PDB file of C-alpha atoms in Angstrom:
ATOM      1  CA  MET A   1      18.395   6.266  26.841  1.00  0.00           C
ATOM      2  CA  ALA A   2      19.595   9.119  24.405  1.00  0.00           C
ATOM      3  CA  SER A   3      22.673  11.224  24.049  1.00  0.00           C
ATOM      4  CA  LEU A   4      21.439  14.673  25.307  1.00  0.00           C
ATOM      5  CA  SER A   5      23.208  15.452  21.947  1.00  0.00           C
ATOM      6  CA  THR A   6      21.599  13.563  19.363  1.00  0.00           C
ATOM      7  CA  PRO A   7      18.484  15.710  18.350  1.00  0.00           C
ATOM      8  CA  ALA A   8      14.906  14.990  18.036  1.00  0.00           C
ATOM      9  CA  CYS A   9      14.548  12.674  14.293  1.00  0.00           C
ATOM     10  CA  CYS A  10      12.264  10.221  12.478  1.00  0.00           C
ATOM     11  CA  GLY A  11      11.417   8.141   9.549  1.00  0.00           C
ATOM     12  CA  THR A  12      11.000   9.981   6.113  1.00  0.00           C
ATOM     13  CA  SER A  13       7.122   7.895   6.161  1.00  0.00           C
ATOM     14  CA  LYS A  14       6.657   9.965   9.795  1.00  0.00           C
ATOM     15  CA  ALA A  15       7.549  13.352   8.086  1.00  0.00           C
ATOM     16  CA  ALA A  16       5.261  13.031   5.250  1.00  0.00           C
ATOM     17  CA  GLU A  17       2.466  11.990   7.896  1.00  0.00           C
ATOM     18  CA  LEU A  18       3.012  15.274  10.149  1.00  0.00           C
ATOM     19  CA  LEU A  19       3.812  17.660   7.159  1.00  0.00           C
ATOM     20  CA  GLN A  20       0.949  15.960   4.629  1.00  0.00           C
ATOM     21  CA  LEU A  21       2.825  15.454   2.192  1.00  0.00           C
ATOM     22  CA  SER A  22       3.789  12.081   0.460  1.00  0.00           C
ATOM     23  CA  VAL A  23       6.965  10.801   1.146  1.00  0.00           C
ATOM     24  CA  GLY A  24       8.040  11.617  -2.484  1.00  0.00           C
ATOM     25  CA  THR A  25       7.514  15.618  -1.859  1.00  0.00           C
ATOM     26  CA  VAL A  26       9.122  14.826   1.803  1.00  0.00           C
ATOM     27  CA  GLN A  27      12.587  14.044   0.121  1.00  0.00           C
ATOM     28  CA  SER A  28      12.278  16.768  -2.352  1.00  0.00           C
ATOM     29  CA  LEU A  29      13.220  19.646   0.288  1.00  0.00           C
ATOM     30  CA  VAL A  30      15.489  17.559   1.806  1.00  0.00           C
ATOM     31  CA  ASP A  31      17.263  17.666  -0.926  1.00  0.00           C
ATOM     32  CA  LYS A  32      16.371  20.706  -1.757  1.00  0.00           C
ATOM     33  CA  LYS A  33      17.843  21.505   1.816  1.00  0.00           C
ATOM     34  CA  ILE A  34      14.487  22.782   3.275  1.00  0.00           C
ATOM     35  CA  LEU A  35      14.417  19.910   5.824  1.00  0.00           C
ATOM     36  CA  LEU A  36      17.505  18.720   7.788  1.00  0.00           C
ATOM     37  CA  ALA A  37      17.606  15.601   7.173  1.00  0.00           C
ATOM     38  CA  TRP A  38      20.936  12.613   7.094  1.00  0.00           C
ATOM     39  CA  ILE A  39      21.800   9.295   7.179  1.00  0.00           C
ATOM     40  CA  THR A  40      22.495   6.774  10.289  1.00  0.00           C
ATOM     41  CA  GLN A  41      25.167   3.534  10.389  1.00  0.00           C
ATOM     42  CA  GLY A  42      22.443   1.695   8.698  1.00  0.00           C
ATOM     43  CA  GLY A  43      21.398   3.117   6.491  1.00  0.00           C
ATOM     44  CA  HIS A  44      18.424   4.912   7.193  1.00  0.00           C
ATOM     45  CA  ARG A  45      17.220   8.786   6.517  1.00  0.00           C
ATOM     46  CA  ARG A  46      16.368  10.670   9.594  1.00  0.00           C
ATOM     47  CA  ILE A  47      14.848  13.821   9.451  1.00  0.00           C
ATOM     48  CA  SER A  48      14.590  16.733  12.219  1.00  0.00           C
ATOM     49  CA  LEU A  49      11.681  17.274  13.876  1.00  0.00           C
ATOM     50  CA  GLU A  50      12.643  20.143  14.192  1.00  0.00           C
ATOM     51  CA  SER A  51      13.240  21.742  11.000  1.00  0.00           C
ATOM     52  CA  ILE A  52      10.052  19.934  10.615  1.00  0.00           C
ATOM     53  CA  GLN A  53       8.140  21.835  12.620  1.00  0.00           C
ATOM     54  CA  ASN A  54      10.066  25.724  11.882  1.00  0.00           C
ATOM     55  CA  TYR A  55       8.647  24.413   8.167  1.00  0.00           C
ATOM     56  CA  GLN A  56       5.068  24.033   9.285  1.00  0.00           C
ATOM     57  CA  LEU A  57       5.375  27.673  10.706  1.00  0.00           C
ATOM     58  CA  GLN A  58       7.018  29.149   7.262  1.00  0.00           C
ATOM     59  CA  GLN A  59       3.721  27.220   5.678  1.00  0.00           C
ATOM     60  CA  GLN A  60       1.562  29.052   7.953  1.00  0.00           C
ATOM     61  CA  LYS A  61       2.876  32.259   8.095  1.00  0.00           C
ATOM     62  CA  LEU A  62       2.977  32.492   4.061  1.00  0.00           C
ATOM     63  CA  PRO A  63       1.150  35.405   2.937  1.00  0.00           C
ATOM     64  CA  ALA A  64      -2.757  33.791   2.684  1.00  0.00           C
ATOM     65  CA  LEU A  65      -2.546  35.277  -1.643  1.00  0.00           C
ATOM     66  CA  GLU A  66       0.385  33.505  -1.976  1.00  0.00           C
ATOM     67  CA  ARG A  67      -0.342  30.831  -0.271  1.00  0.00           C
ATOM     68  CA  LEU A  68      -3.940  30.575  -2.286  1.00  0.00           C
ATOM     69  CA  MET A  69      -1.507  31.167  -5.579  1.00  0.00           C
ATOM     70  CA  SER A  70       0.226  27.941  -4.733  1.00  0.00           C
ATOM     71  CA  GLU A  71      -2.238  25.422  -3.675  1.00  0.00           C
ATOM     72  CA  ARG A  72      -3.368  24.288  -6.708  1.00  0.00           C
ATOM     73  CA  LEU A  73      -5.533  22.544  -7.200  1.00  0.00           C
ATOM     74  CA  LYS A  74      -3.992  20.154 -10.303  1.00  0.00           C
ATOM     75  CA  VAL A  75      -5.902  17.784 -12.393  1.00  0.00           C
ATOM     76  CA  MET A  76      -4.784  15.205 -14.920  1.00  0.00           C
ATOM     77  CA  VAL A  77      -7.106  14.430 -17.860  1.00  0.00           C
ATOM     78  CA  VAL A  78      -6.869  11.153 -19.692  1.00  0.00           C
ATOM     79  CA  ASP A  79      -8.896   9.874 -22.564  1.00  0.00           C
ATOM     80  CA  ASP A  80      -7.455   8.564 -26.183  1.00  0.00           C
ATOM     81  CA  ASP A  81     -10.761  10.470 -27.366  1.00  0.00           C
ATOM     82  CA  ALA A  82      -9.295  13.801 -28.181  1.00  0.00           C
ATOM     83  CA  VAL A  83     -12.485  15.257 -28.367  1.00  0.00           C
ATOM     84  CA  THR A  84     -13.360  14.160 -24.927  1.00  0.00           C
ATOM     85  CA  ARG A  85     -10.204  14.487 -23.550  1.00  0.00           C
ATOM     86  CA  HIS A  86     -10.126  18.886 -24.777  1.00  0.00           C
ATOM     87  CA  LEU A  87     -14.162  19.119 -23.105  1.00  0.00           C
ATOM     88  CA  LEU A  88     -13.035  17.827 -19.706  1.00  0.00           C
ATOM     89  CA  GLN A  89      -9.695  19.749 -19.466  1.00  0.00           C
ATOM     90  CA  ASP A  90     -11.455  23.298 -20.773  1.00  0.00           C
ATOM     91  CA  THR A  91     -14.075  22.409 -18.303  1.00  0.00           C
ATOM     92  CA  CYS A  92     -11.303  21.558 -15.453  1.00  0.00           C
ATOM     93  CA  LEU A  93      -9.478  24.707 -16.911  1.00  0.00           C
ATOM     94  CA  SER A  94     -13.615  26.957 -16.681  1.00  0.00           C
ATOM     95  CA  ALA A  95     -14.141  25.416 -13.030  1.00  0.00           C
ATOM     96  CA  HIS A  96     -12.424  28.262 -10.721  1.00  0.00           C
ATOM     97  CA  PRO A  97      -8.737  29.934 -11.107  1.00  0.00           C
ATOM     98  CA  HIS A  98      -6.541  27.947  -9.425  1.00  0.00           C
ATOM     99  CA  VAL A  99      -6.969  24.361 -10.853  1.00  0.00           C
ATOM    100  CA  ASP A 100      -4.451  23.637 -13.537  1.00  0.00           C
ATOM    101  CA  CYS A 101      -5.514  20.725 -15.655  1.00  0.00           C
ATOM    102  CA  CYS A 102      -3.212  18.814 -18.244  1.00  0.00           C
ATOM    103  CA  ALA A 103      -4.118  16.794 -20.762  1.00  0.00           C
ATOM    104  CA  MET A 104      -3.142  13.068 -21.662  1.00  0.00           C
ATOM    105  CA  SER A 105      -4.270  10.846 -24.704  1.00  0.00           C
ATOM    106  CA  SER A 106      -2.883   7.109 -23.252  1.00  0.00           C
ATOM    107  CA  ALA A 107      -2.078   5.450 -19.626  1.00  0.00           C
ATOM    108  CA  ILE A 108       2.074   5.469 -21.174  1.00  0.00           C
ATOM    109  CA  GLU A 109       2.087   9.274 -22.312  1.00  0.00           C
ATOM    110  CA  ALA A 110       0.249  10.232 -18.610  1.00  0.00           C
ATOM    111  CA  LEU A 111       3.143   7.671 -16.837  1.00  0.00           C
ATOM    112  CA  LEU A 112       5.616   9.801 -18.330  1.00  0.00           C
ATOM    113  CA  HIS A 113       4.494  13.234 -17.163  1.00  0.00           C
ATOM    114  CA  LEU A 114       3.093  12.283 -13.368  1.00  0.00           C
ATOM    115  CA  PRO A 115       6.511  13.352 -11.799  1.00  0.00           C
ATOM    116  CA  VAL A 116       6.931  16.038 -13.103  1.00  0.00           C
ATOM    117  CA  PHE A 117       2.846  17.817 -13.453  1.00  0.00           C
ATOM    118  CA  LYS A 118       2.224  15.994  -9.528  1.00  0.00           C
ATOM    119  CA  PRO A 119      -2.134  15.741 -10.086  1.00  0.00           C
ATOM    120  CA  HIS A 120      -4.354  15.423  -6.920  1.00  0.00           C
ATOM    121  CA  ILE A 121      -6.663  14.207  -9.107  1.00  0.00           C
ATOM    122  CA  MET A 122      -7.164  12.007 -12.622  1.00  0.00           C
ATOM    123  CA  LEU A 123      -9.949  11.840 -14.464  1.00  0.00           C
ATOM    124  CA  ILE A 124      -9.012   8.263 -16.460  1.00  0.00           C
ATOM    125  CA  ASP A 125     -10.837   6.519 -18.808  1.00  0.00           C
ATOM    126  CA  LEU A 126     -10.721   3.086 -18.994  1.00  0.00           C
ATOM    127  CA  LEU A 127     -11.244   1.881 -22.638  1.00  0.00           C
ATOM    128  CA  MET A 128      -7.894   3.105 -23.695  1.00  0.00           C
ATOM    129  CA  PRO A 129      -5.845   1.343 -26.582  1.00  0.00           C
ATOM    130  CA  LYS A 130      -2.416  -1.170 -24.901  1.00  0.00           C
ATOM    131  CA  VAL A 131      -2.598   0.207 -21.895  1.00  0.00           C
ATOM    132  CA  ASP A 132      -5.937   0.513 -20.449  1.00  0.00           C
ATOM    133  CA  GLY A 133      -7.631   2.227 -17.773  1.00  0.00           C
ATOM    134  CA  TRP A 134      -7.565  -0.475 -15.224  1.00  0.00           C
ATOM    135  CA  GLU A 135      -3.979  -1.425 -15.597  1.00  0.00           C
ATOM    136  CA  LEU A 136      -3.613   1.463 -15.834  1.00  0.00           C
ATOM    137  CA  VAL A 137      -5.179   2.306 -11.716  1.00  0.00           C
ATOM    138  CA  LYS A 138      -3.254  -0.560  -9.960  1.00  0.00           C
ATOM    139  CA  ARG A 139      -0.075   1.145 -11.276  1.00  0.00           C
ATOM    140  CA  LEU A 140      -0.959   3.890  -9.336  1.00  0.00           C
ATOM    141  CA  GLN A 141      -2.152   2.737  -6.227  1.00  0.00           C
ATOM    142  CA  GLN A 142       1.263   0.193  -6.399  1.00  0.00           C
ATOM    143  CA  ASN A 143       3.367   3.812  -6.280  1.00  0.00           C
ATOM    144  CA  GLU A 144       3.773   4.889  -1.994  1.00  0.00           C
ATOM    145  CA  ASP A 145       3.800   8.732  -4.001  1.00  0.00           C
ATOM    146  CA  PHE A 146       0.909   8.089  -5.858  1.00  0.00           C
ATOM    147  CA  SER A 147      -1.826   6.868  -2.686  1.00  0.00           C
ATOM    148  CA  LYS A 148      -2.749  10.462  -1.481  1.00  0.00           C
ATOM    149  CA  LEU A 149      -4.678  10.582  -5.105  1.00  0.00           C
ATOM    150  CA  GLN A 150      -7.736  10.301  -6.797  1.00  0.00           C
ATOM    151  CA  ILE A 151      -8.534   8.631  -8.972  1.00  0.00           C
ATOM    152  CA  ILE A 152     -11.967   8.888 -11.332  1.00  0.00           C
ATOM    153  CA  THR A 153     -12.693   6.672 -13.728  1.00  0.00           C
ATOM    154  CA  LEU A 154     -14.281   7.347 -16.539  1.00  0.00           C
ATOM    155  CA  SER A 155     -16.353   4.600 -18.877  1.00  0.00           C
ATOM    156  CA  ALA A 156     -19.727   4.023 -21.187  1.00  0.00           C
ATOM    157  CA  LEU A 157     -20.045   0.988 -20.814  1.00  0.00           C
ATOM    158  CA  SER A 158     -23.265  -0.401 -19.685  1.00  0.00           C
ATOM    159  CA  LEU A 159     -22.985  -2.055 -15.482  1.00  0.00           C
ATOM    160  CA  ALA A 160     -23.389  -6.224 -17.314  1.00  0.00           C
ATOM    161  CA  GLU A 161     -20.358  -4.577 -19.170  1.00  0.00           C
ATOM    162  CA  LEU A 162     -18.609  -3.600 -16.901  1.00  0.00           C
ATOM    163  CA  LYS A 163     -19.382  -6.896 -14.565  1.00  0.00           C
ATOM    164  CA  ASP A 164     -17.939  -8.658 -17.520  1.00  0.00           C
ATOM    165  CA  ARG A 165     -14.452  -7.134 -17.377  1.00  0.00           C
ATOM    166  CA  GLY A 166     -14.006  -7.508 -13.222  1.00  0.00           C
ATOM    167  CA  GLY A 167     -15.707  -3.852 -12.862  1.00  0.00           C
ATOM    168  CA  PRO A 168     -14.313  -1.064 -12.169  1.00  0.00           C
ATOM    169  CA  PRO A 169     -11.227  -1.094 -10.562  1.00  0.00           C
ATOM    170  CA  VAL A 170     -11.152  -0.849  -6.661  1.00  0.00           C
ATOM    171  CA  GLY A 171      -9.934   2.746  -5.125  1.00  0.00           C
ATOM    172  CA  SER A 172     -11.261   4.420  -8.277  1.00  0.00           C
ATOM    173  CA  ARG A 173     -15.110   6.630  -8.487  1.00  0.00           C
ATOM    174  CA  LEU A 174     -16.741   5.429 -11.600  1.00  0.00           C
ATOM    175  CA  ILE A 175     -18.116   8.241 -13.445  1.00  0.00           C
ATOM    176  CA  ALA A 176     -20.654   7.392 -16.651  1.00  0.00           C
ATOM    177  CA  LYS A 177     -19.689   9.493 -19.865  1.00  0.00           C
ATOM    178  CA  PRO A 178     -21.313  11.539 -21.157  1.00  0.00           C
ATOM    179  CA  VAL A 179     -19.235  12.925 -18.030  1.00  0.00           C
ATOM    180  CA  ASP A 180     -21.735  15.426 -16.293  1.00  0.00           C
ATOM    181  CA  LEU A 181     -19.954  18.558 -16.977  1.00  0.00           C
ATOM    182  CA  GLY A 182     -22.009  20.795 -14.181  1.00  0.00           C
ATOM    183  CA  TRP A 183     -21.839  17.752 -11.665  1.00  0.00           C
ATOM    184  CA  LEU A 184     -17.232  18.181 -12.145  1.00  0.00           C
ATOM    185  CA  ARG A 185     -17.621  22.367 -11.891  1.00  0.00           C
ATOM    186  CA  GLY A 186     -18.434  21.543  -7.744  1.00  0.00           C
ATOM    187  CA  TYR A 187     -16.418  18.342  -7.229  1.00  0.00           C
ATOM    188  CA  LEU A 188     -13.573  21.086  -8.816  1.00  0.00           C
ATOM    189  CA  VAL A 189     -15.255  23.398  -6.363  1.00  0.00           C
ATOM    190  CA  GLY A 190     -15.489  21.356  -3.684  1.00  0.00           C
ATOM    191  CA  LEU A 191     -12.449  20.200  -2.905  1.00  0.00           C
ATOM    192  CA  LEU A 192     -10.924  23.962  -3.031  1.00  0.00           C
ATOM    193  CA  ALA A 193     -11.785  23.529   0.401  1.00  0.00           C
ATOM    194  CA  PRO A 194      -8.374  23.603   3.074  1.00  0.00           C
ATOM    195  CA  GLN A 195      -7.172  21.273   3.249  1.00  0.00           C
ATOM    196  CA  ALA A 196      -9.528  19.234   0.725  1.00  0.00           C
ATOM    197  CA  TRP A 197      -7.158  17.803  -1.517  1.00  0.00           C
ATOM    198  CA  ALA A 198      -3.586  18.202   0.423  1.00  0.00           C
TER     199      ALA A 198
END
């Protein structure tokens, strides 16, 4: 039986599940002292359930405008073709006032910026030099911090050509190039519904 002096707590993964955030974000909240946490003798991090509940209440009490301003949908475009890259970025930015979009010219550049920008959605060209779209998607799916990331892969290859290369990456949504910009705008606007991408 637990001691009455022991506060109710949970691990980082459970806290992330309760808050609907990534493990990395929860760790950041702990580092900023927003969530109360401590390390057990066994070396495990424990987070106070009371501090989790308090954080949830604070988020619910945010004024509507402040909440909207904090809930921006972040999109990252990764394409080595400059014209396509900028066209997709402009389309994303013009889709809705609460969409942020950055554009990267390579998978390596994208991987370097991911921890800073923290996108909710990535548009990834499959055919890129050095590290291609298949490899980038694989690396993303191996990282728990990006478990909620929505991945859209882009390709001008025919279905037969894609099949020869092993098909589109599992867990991604394949869109043919050139991208239907009207569809992209509608897709982003639809995702701005409350909690759709949190």
